[in-house]
Short mmCIF file of N, CA and C in Angstrom, two decimals:
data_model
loop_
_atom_site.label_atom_id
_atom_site.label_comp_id
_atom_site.label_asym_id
_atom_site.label_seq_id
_atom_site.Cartn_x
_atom_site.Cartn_y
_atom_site.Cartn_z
N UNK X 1 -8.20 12.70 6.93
CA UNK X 1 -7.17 11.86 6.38
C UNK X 1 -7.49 11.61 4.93
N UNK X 2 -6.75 11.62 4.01
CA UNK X 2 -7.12 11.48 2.90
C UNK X 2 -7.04 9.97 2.70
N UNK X 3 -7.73 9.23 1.67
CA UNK X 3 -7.77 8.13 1.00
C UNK X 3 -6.19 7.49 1.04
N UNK X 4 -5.50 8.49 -0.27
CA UNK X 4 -4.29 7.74 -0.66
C UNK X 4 -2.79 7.58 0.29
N UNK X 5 -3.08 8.37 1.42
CA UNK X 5 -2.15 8.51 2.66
C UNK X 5 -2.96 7.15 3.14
N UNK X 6 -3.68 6.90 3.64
CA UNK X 6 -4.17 5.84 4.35
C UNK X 6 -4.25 4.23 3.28
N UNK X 7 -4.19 4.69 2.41
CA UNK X 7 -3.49 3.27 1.79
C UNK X 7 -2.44 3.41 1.97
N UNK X 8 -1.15 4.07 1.66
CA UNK X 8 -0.04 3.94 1.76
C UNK X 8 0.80 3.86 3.53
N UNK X 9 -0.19 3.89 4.26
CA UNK X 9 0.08 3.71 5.73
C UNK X 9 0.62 4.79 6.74
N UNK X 10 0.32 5.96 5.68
CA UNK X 10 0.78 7.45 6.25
C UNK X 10 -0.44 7.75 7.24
N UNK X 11 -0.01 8.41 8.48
CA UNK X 11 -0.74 8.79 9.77
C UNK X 11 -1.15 10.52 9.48
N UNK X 12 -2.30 10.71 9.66
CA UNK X 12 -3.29 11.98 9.73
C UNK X 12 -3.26 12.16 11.52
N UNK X 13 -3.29 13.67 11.78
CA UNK X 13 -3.77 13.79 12.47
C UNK X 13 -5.43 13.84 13.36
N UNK X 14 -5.64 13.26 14.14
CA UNK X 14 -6.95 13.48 14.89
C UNK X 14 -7.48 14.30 15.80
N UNK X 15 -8.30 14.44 16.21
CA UNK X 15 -8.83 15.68 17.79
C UNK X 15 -8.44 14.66 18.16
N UNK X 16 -7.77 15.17 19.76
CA UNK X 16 -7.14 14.53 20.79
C UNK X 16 -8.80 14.25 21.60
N UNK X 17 -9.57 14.80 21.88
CA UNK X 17 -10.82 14.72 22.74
C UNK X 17 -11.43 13.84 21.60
N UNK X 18 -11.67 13.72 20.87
CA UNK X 18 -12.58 12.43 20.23
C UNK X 18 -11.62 10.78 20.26
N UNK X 19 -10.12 11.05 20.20
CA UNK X 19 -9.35 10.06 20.40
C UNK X 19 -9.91 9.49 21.65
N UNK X 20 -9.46 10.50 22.64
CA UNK X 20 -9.77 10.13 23.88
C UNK X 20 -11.10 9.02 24.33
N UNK X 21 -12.35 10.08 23.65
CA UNK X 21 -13.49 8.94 23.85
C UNK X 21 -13.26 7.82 23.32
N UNK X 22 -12.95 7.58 22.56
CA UNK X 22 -12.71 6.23 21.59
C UNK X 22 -11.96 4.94 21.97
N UNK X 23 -10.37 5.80 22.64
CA UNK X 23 -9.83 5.14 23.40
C UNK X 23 -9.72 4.84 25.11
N UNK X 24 -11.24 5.30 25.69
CA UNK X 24 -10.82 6.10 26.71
C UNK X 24 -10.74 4.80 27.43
N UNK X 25 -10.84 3.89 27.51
CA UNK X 25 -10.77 2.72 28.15
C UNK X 25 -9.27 2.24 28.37
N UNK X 26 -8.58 2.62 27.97
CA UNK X 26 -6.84 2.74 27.83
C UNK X 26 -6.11 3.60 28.57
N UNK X 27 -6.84 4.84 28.87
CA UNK X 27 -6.25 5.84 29.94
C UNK X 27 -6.18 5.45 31.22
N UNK X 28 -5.49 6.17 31.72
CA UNK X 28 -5.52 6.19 33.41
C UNK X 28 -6.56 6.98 33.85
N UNK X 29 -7.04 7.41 35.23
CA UNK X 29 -7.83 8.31 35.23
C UNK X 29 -7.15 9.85 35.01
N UNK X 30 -7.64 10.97 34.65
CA UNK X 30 -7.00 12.00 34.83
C UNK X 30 -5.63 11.80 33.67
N UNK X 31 -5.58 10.89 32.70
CA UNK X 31 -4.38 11.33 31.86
C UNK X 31 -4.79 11.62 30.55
N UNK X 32 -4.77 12.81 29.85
CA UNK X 32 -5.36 13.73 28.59
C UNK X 32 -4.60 13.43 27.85
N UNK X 33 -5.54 12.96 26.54
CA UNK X 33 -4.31 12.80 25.20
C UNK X 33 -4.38 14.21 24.91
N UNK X 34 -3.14 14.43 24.18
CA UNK X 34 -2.39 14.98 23.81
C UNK X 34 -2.59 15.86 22.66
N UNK X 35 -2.17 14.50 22.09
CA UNK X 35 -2.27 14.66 20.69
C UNK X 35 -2.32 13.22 19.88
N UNK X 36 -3.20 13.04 18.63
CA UNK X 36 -3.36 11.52 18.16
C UNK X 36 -3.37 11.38 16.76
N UNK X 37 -2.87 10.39 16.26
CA UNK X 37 -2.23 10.40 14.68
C UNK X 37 -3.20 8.93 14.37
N UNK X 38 -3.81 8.89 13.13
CA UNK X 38 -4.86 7.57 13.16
C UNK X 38 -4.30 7.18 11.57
N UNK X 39 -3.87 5.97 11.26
CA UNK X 39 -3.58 5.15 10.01
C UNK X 39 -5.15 5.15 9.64
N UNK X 40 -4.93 3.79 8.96
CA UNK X 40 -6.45 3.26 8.06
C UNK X 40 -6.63 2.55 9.70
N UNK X 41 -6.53 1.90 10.24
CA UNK X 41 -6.95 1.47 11.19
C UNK X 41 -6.03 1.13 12.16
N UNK X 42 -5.24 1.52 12.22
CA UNK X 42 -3.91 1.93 13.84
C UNK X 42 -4.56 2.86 14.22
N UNK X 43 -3.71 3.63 15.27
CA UNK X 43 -3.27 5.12 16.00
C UNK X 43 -2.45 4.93 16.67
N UNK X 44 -1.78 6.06 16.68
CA UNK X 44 -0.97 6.15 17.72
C UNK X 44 -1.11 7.31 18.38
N UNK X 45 -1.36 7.40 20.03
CA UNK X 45 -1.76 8.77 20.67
C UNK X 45 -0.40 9.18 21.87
N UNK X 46 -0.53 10.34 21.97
CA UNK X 46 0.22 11.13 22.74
C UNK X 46 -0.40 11.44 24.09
N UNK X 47 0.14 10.82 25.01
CA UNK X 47 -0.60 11.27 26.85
C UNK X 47 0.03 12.00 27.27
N UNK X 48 0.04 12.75 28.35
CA UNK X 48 0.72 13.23 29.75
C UNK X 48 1.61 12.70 30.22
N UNK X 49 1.61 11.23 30.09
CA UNK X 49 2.62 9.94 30.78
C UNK X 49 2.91 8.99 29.67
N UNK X 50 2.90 9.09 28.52
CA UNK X 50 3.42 7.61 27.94
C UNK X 50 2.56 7.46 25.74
N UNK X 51 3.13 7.20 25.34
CA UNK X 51 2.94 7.01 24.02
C UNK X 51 2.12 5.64 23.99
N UNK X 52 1.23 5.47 23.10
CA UNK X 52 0.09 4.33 23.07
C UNK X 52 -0.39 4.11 21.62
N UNK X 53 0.28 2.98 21.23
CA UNK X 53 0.25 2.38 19.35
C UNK X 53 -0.39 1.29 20.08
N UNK X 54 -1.91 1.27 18.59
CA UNK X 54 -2.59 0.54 19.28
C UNK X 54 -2.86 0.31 17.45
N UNK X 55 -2.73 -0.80 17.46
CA UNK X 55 -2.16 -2.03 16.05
C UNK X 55 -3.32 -2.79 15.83
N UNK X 56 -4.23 -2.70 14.85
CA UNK X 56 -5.52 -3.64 14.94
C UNK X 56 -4.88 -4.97 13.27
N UNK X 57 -5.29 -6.09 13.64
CA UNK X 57 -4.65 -6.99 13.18
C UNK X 57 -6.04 -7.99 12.30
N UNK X 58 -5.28 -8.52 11.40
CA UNK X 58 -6.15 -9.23 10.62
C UNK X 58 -6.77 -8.86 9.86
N UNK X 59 -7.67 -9.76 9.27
CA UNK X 59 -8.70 -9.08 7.87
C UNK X 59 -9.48 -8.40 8.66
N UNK X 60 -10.12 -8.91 9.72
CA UNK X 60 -11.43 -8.15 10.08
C UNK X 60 -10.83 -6.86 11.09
N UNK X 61 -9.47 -6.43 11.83
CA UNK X 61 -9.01 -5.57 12.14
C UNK X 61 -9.75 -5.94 13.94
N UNK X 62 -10.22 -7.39 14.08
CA UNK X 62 -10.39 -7.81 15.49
C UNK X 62 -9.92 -7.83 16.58
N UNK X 63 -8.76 -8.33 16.27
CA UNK X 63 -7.46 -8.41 17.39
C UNK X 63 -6.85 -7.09 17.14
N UNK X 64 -6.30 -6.97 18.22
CA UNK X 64 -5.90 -5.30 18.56
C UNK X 64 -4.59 -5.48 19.36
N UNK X 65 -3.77 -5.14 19.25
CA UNK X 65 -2.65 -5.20 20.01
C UNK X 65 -2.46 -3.64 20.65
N UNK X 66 -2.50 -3.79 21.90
CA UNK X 66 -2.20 -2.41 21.97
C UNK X 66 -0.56 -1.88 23.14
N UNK X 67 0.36 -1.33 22.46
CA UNK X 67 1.22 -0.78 22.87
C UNK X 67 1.83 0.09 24.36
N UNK X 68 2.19 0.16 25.12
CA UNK X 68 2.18 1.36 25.95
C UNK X 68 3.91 1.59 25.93
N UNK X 69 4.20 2.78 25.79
CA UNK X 69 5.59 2.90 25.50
C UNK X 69 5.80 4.40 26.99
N UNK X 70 6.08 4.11 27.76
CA UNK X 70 6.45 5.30 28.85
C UNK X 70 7.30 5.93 28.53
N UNK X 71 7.28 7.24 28.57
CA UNK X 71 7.94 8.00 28.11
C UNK X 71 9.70 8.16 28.47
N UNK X 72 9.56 7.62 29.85
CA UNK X 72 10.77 7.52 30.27
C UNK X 72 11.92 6.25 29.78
N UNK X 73 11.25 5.12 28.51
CA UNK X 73 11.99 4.48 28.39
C UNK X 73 12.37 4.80 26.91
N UNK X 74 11.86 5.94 26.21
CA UNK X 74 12.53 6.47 24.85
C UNK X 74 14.07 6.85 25.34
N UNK X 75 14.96 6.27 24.86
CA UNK X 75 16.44 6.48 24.39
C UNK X 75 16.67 7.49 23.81
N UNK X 76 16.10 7.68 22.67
CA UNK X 76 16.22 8.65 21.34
C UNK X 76 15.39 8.40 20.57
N UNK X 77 15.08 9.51 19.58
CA UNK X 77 14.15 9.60 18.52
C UNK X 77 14.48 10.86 17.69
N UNK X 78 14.34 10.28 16.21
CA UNK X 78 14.41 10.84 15.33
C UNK X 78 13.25 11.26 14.20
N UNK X 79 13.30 12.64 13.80
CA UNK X 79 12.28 12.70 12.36
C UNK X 79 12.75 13.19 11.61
N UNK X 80 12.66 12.23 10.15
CA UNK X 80 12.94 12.76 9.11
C UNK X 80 11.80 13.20 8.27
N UNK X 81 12.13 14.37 7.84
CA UNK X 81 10.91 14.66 6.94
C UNK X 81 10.80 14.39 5.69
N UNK X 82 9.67 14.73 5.20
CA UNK X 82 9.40 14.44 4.05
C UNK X 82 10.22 15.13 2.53
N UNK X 83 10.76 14.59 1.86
CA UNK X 83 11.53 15.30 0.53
C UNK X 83 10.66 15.56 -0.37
N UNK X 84 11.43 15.81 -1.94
CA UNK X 84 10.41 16.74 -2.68
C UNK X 84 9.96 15.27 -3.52
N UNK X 85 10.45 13.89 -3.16
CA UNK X 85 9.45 13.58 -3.97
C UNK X 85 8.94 12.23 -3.01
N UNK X 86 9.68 12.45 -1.45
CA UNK X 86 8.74 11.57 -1.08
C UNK X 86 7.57 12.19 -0.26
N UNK X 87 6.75 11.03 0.20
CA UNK X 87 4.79 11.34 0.36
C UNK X 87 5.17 11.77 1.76
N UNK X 88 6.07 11.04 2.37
CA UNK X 88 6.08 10.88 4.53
C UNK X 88 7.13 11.36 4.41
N UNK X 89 6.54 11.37 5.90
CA UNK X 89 7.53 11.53 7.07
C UNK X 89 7.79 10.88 7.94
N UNK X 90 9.15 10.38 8.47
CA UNK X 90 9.24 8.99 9.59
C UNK X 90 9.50 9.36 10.46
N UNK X 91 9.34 9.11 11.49
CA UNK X 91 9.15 9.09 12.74
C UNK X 91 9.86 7.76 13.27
N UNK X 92 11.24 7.56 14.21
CA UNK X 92 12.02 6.89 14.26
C UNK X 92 12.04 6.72 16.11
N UNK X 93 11.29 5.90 16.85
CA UNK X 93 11.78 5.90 18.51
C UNK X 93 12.49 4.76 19.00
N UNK X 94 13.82 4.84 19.66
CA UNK X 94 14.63 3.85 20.36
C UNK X 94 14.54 3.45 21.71
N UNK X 95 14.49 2.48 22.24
CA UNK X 95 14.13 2.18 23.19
C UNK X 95 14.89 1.89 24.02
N UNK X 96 14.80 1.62 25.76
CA UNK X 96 15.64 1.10 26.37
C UNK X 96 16.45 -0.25 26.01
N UNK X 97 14.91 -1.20 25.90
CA UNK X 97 15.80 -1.96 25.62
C UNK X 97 16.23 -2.56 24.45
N UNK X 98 16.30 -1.50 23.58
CA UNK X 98 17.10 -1.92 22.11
C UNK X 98 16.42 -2.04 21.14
N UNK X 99 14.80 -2.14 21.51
CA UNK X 99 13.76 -2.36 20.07
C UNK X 99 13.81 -0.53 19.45
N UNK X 100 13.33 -0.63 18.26
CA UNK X 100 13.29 0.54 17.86
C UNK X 100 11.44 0.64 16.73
N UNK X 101 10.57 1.90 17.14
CA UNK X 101 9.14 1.61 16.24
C UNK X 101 9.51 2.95 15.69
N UNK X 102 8.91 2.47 14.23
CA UNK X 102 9.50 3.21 13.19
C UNK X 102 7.35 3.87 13.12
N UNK X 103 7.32 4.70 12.45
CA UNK X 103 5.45 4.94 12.32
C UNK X 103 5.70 6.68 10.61
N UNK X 104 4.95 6.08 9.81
CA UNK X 104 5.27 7.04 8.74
C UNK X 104 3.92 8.44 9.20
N UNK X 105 4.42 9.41 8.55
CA UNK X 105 3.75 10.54 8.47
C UNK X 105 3.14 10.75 7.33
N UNK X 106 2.01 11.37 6.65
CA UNK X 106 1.85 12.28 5.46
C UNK X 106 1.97 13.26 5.90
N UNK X 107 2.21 14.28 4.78
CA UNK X 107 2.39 15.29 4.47
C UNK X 107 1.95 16.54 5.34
N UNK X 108 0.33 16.02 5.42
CA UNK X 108 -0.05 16.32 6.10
C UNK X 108 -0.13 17.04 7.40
N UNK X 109 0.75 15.73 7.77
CA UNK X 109 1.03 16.27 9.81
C UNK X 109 2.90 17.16 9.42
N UNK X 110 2.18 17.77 10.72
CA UNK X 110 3.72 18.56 10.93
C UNK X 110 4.80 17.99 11.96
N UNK X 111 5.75 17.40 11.23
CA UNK X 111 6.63 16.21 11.93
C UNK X 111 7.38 17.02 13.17
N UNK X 112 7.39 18.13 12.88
CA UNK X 112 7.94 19.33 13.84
C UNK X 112 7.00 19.03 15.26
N UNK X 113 6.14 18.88 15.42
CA UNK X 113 4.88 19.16 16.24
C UNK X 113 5.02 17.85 16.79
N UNK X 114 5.31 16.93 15.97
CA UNK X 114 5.35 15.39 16.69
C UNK X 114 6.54 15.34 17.46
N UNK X 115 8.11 15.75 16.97
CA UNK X 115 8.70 16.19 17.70
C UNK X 115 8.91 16.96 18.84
N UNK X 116 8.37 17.99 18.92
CA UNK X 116 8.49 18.73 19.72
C UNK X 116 7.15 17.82 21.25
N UNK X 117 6.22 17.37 20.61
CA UNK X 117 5.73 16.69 21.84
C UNK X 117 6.22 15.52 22.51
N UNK X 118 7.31 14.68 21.55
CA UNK X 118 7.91 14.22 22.40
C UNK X 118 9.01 14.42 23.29
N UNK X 119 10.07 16.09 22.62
CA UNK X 119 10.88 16.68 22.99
C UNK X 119 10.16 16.57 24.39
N UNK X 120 8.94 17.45 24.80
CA UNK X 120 8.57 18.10 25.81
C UNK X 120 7.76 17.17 26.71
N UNK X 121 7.69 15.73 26.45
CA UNK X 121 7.68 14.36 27.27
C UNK X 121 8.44 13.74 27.98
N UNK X 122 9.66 13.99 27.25
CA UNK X 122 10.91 13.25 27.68
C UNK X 122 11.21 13.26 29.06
N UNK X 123 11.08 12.73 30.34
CA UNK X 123 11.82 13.38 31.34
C UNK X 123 12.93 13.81 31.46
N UNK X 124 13.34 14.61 32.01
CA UNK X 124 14.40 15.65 32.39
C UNK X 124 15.23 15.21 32.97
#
């Protein structure tokens, strides 16, 4: 992840198996991330069963809020990519019940790839 993406709150990609250890206390048994995108001190990871933004709060980044979004209650989602003079890429998910989490990209990640794993989450 570079420096100036992570001030500006743009998400890098991570190894899904080092996510995993890190977060593994959050999984189910038997559910493999995916794939995992890490801020300056967020992430947000990709499972088998369900999306997981996990929000660390405060100065000291103590409190942790952590997210579970099932896949089956995404509505819709959108990505826009990045233009020629902006840094991100957004990443736009709607929810059942009406909230919507917005999460920026750098350059970096391929918004295609984030898409397409949630394309291929979605239930059918």
């Amino acid at each position: 992840m570079g420096f100036l993406d992570g001030l500006t709150g743009n998400a890098s990609r991570v190894d899904g198996s080092a996510a995993a250890q890190e977060y593994g206390r959050l999984l189910a048994q038997d559910e493999p991330v995916q794939a995992a995108f890490q801020l300056i001190r967020d992430a947000v990871l990709f499972t088998d069963r369900r999306l997981i933004f996990i929000d660390k709060q405060g100065v000291t980044g103590r409190k942790i809020s952590y997210h579970s979004v099932p896949y089956r209650s995404i509505t819709h989602f959108s990505v826009e990519t990045a233009g020629s003079f902006d840094l991100d890429a957004e990443l736009t998910i709607s929810l059942s019940g009406g909230q919507a989490i917005v999460k920026q990209f750098g350059r970096g990640v391929d918004v295609y790839e984030v898409q397409a794993l949630l394309a291929g989450s979605l239930p059918r």
